[in-house]
């Protein structure tokens, strides 16, 4: 079941080495219906955000909070924050760049060459 409406929750920001993050509650991860990377939009303490939930195993996700998000929301490590997240279906690449890549001879050659499966997937991602 994919989340068709925004889901909200509170969490405390903590650091993983140097990266501020929050763990996504299990029920919220399940609501998105996807175990891999999940593009999301929503708000961090009322400030608009656009990011990607990162899989951490067992169907769970983590949300990394970059410097720009923290600055705009006026939050930092140790702060309890309110997140509201929804599926982000907007393209993550500029239309003119996508068009250029689609018509690129080099990309076309890469797609048909003997490249690794991972590289083919990355190239396909760029063109979709």
Coordinates of C-alpha atoms in Angstrom, one line a residue:
X1 CA 0.0 0.0 0.0
X2 CA 1.5 3.3 -1.0
X3 CA 0.9 6.3 1.1
X4 CA -1.7 8.4 -0.8
X5 CA -1.7 11.1 1.8
X6 CA 1.0 12.8 3.9
X7 CA 2.1 11.1 7.1
X8 CA 3.4 13.0 10.1
X9 CA 5.6 12.0 13.1
X10 CA 8.0 13.5 15.6
X11 CA 11.6 12.4 16.0
X12 CA 14.9 13.6 17.5
X13 CA 17.8 14.5 15.2
X14 CA 20.9 12.6 15.9
X15 CA 24.3 12.3 14.2
X16 CA 25.7 9.3 12.3
X17 CA 29.4 10.2 12.1
X18 CA 28.9 13.7 10.8
X19 CA 25.5 13.4 9.2
X20 CA 22.4 14.6 11.1
X21 CA 19.5 12.2 10.6
X22 CA 16.2 10.9 12.0
X23 CA 15.0 7.3 11.9
X24 CA 11.6 6.9 10.1
X25 CA 9.1 4.9 12.3
X26 CA 8.4 1.5 11.0
X27 CA 4.7 2.2 10.3
X28 CA 5.7 5.3 8.3
X29 CA 8.2 3.3 6.2
X30 CA 5.5 0.6 5.6
X31 CA 3.0 3.3 4.5
X32 CA 5.2 4.3 1.6
X33 CA 5.1 0.6 0.4
X34 CA 8.6 0.6 -0.9
X35 CA 11.8 -1.0 0.6
X36 CA 14.4 0.9 -1.4
X37 CA 15.1 4.6 -1.8
X38 CA 11.8 6.7 -1.5
X39 CA 11.6 10.2 -3.0
X40 CA 9.6 12.4 -0.6
X41 CA 8.4 15.9 -0.2
X42 CA 6.8 17.6 2.8
X43 CA 7.9 19.7 5.7
X44 CA 10.4 19.8 8.6
X45 CA 8.9 21.9 11.4
X46 CA 6.7 23.6 8.8
X47 CA 9.6 24.3 6.4
X48 CA 9.1 22.8 2.9
X49 CA 11.6 20.0 2.1
X50 CA 12.3 17.6 -0.8
X51 CA 14.5 14.6 -0.1
X52 CA 15.0 10.9 -0.4
X53 CA 14.4 8.3 2.4
X54 CA 17.4 5.9 2.6
X55 CA 16.8 2.2 3.3
X56 CA 18.6 0.9 6.4
X57 CA 17.4 -2.7 6.3
X58 CA 14.3 -4.6 7.5
X59 CA 12.0 -2.4 5.5
X60 CA 13.0 0.6 7.6
X61 CA 14.3 4.0 6.4
X62 CA 16.4 7.0 7.5
X63 CA 16.0 10.6 6.7
X64 CA 19.2 12.7 6.4
X65 CA 18.8 16.4 7.2
X66 CA 21.3 18.5 5.2
X67 CA 22.7 21.8 6.3
X68 CA 20.3 23.9 4.1
X69 CA 17.2 22.1 5.6
X70 CA 18.6 22.5 9.2
X71 CA 19.3 26.2 8.6
X72 CA 15.9 27.0 7.1
X73 CA 14.0 25.0 9.8
X74 CA 16.3 26.4 12.6
X75 CA 17.0 23.0 14.0
X76 CA 20.1 21.0 14.9
X77 CA 21.3 17.7 16.4
X78 CA 19.4 16.9 19.6
X79 CA 16.3 18.9 18.6
X80 CA 12.9 17.1 18.4
X81 CA 11.3 17.9 15.1
X82 CA 8.0 17.4 13.4
X83 CA 8.1 15.8 9.9
X84 CA 5.3 15.5 7.4
X85 CA 6.2 13.4 4.4
X86 CA 4.4 12.4 1.2
X87 CA 5.5 10.6 -2.0
X88 CA 7.3 12.9 -4.4
X89 CA 6.3 12.0 -7.9
X90 CA 7.9 15.1 -9.6
X91 CA 10.9 14.4 -11.8
X92 CA 14.2 14.8 -10.1
X93 CA 16.0 15.9 -13.2
X94 CA 15.5 19.0 -15.3
X95 CA 13.4 18.3 -18.4
X96 CA 16.0 19.9 -20.7
X97 CA 18.8 17.7 -19.2
X98 CA 16.6 14.6 -19.6
X99 CA 16.0 15.5 -23.2
X100 CA 19.7 16.0 -23.9
X101 CA 20.6 12.7 -22.3
X102 CA 17.9 10.9 -24.2
X103 CA 19.3 12.2 -27.5
X104 CA 22.9 11.7 -26.5
X105 CA 24.8 9.4 -28.8
X106 CA 27.3 8.5 -26.0
X107 CA 24.5 7.5 -23.7
X108 CA 22.9 5.4 -26.4
X109 CA 26.2 3.6 -27.0
X110 CA 26.5 3.0 -23.3
X111 CA 23.1 1.4 -23.1
X112 CA 23.9 -1.1 -25.8
X113 CA 27.5 -1.8 -24.8
X114 CA 28.5 -4.6 -22.5
X115 CA 28.4 -2.5 -19.3
X116 CA 27.6 -3.9 -16.0
X117 CA 24.0 -4.4 -14.8
X118 CA 24.4 -1.6 -12.2
X119 CA 25.6 0.9 -14.8
X120 CA 22.7 0.0 -17.2
X121 CA 20.3 0.6 -14.3
X122 CA 21.9 4.0 -13.6
X123 CA 21.7 5.0 -17.3
X124 CA 18.1 3.9 -17.5
X125 CA 17.3 6.0 -14.4
X126 CA 18.8 9.0 -16.1
X127 CA 16.6 8.5 -19.1
X128 CA 13.3 7.9 -17.4

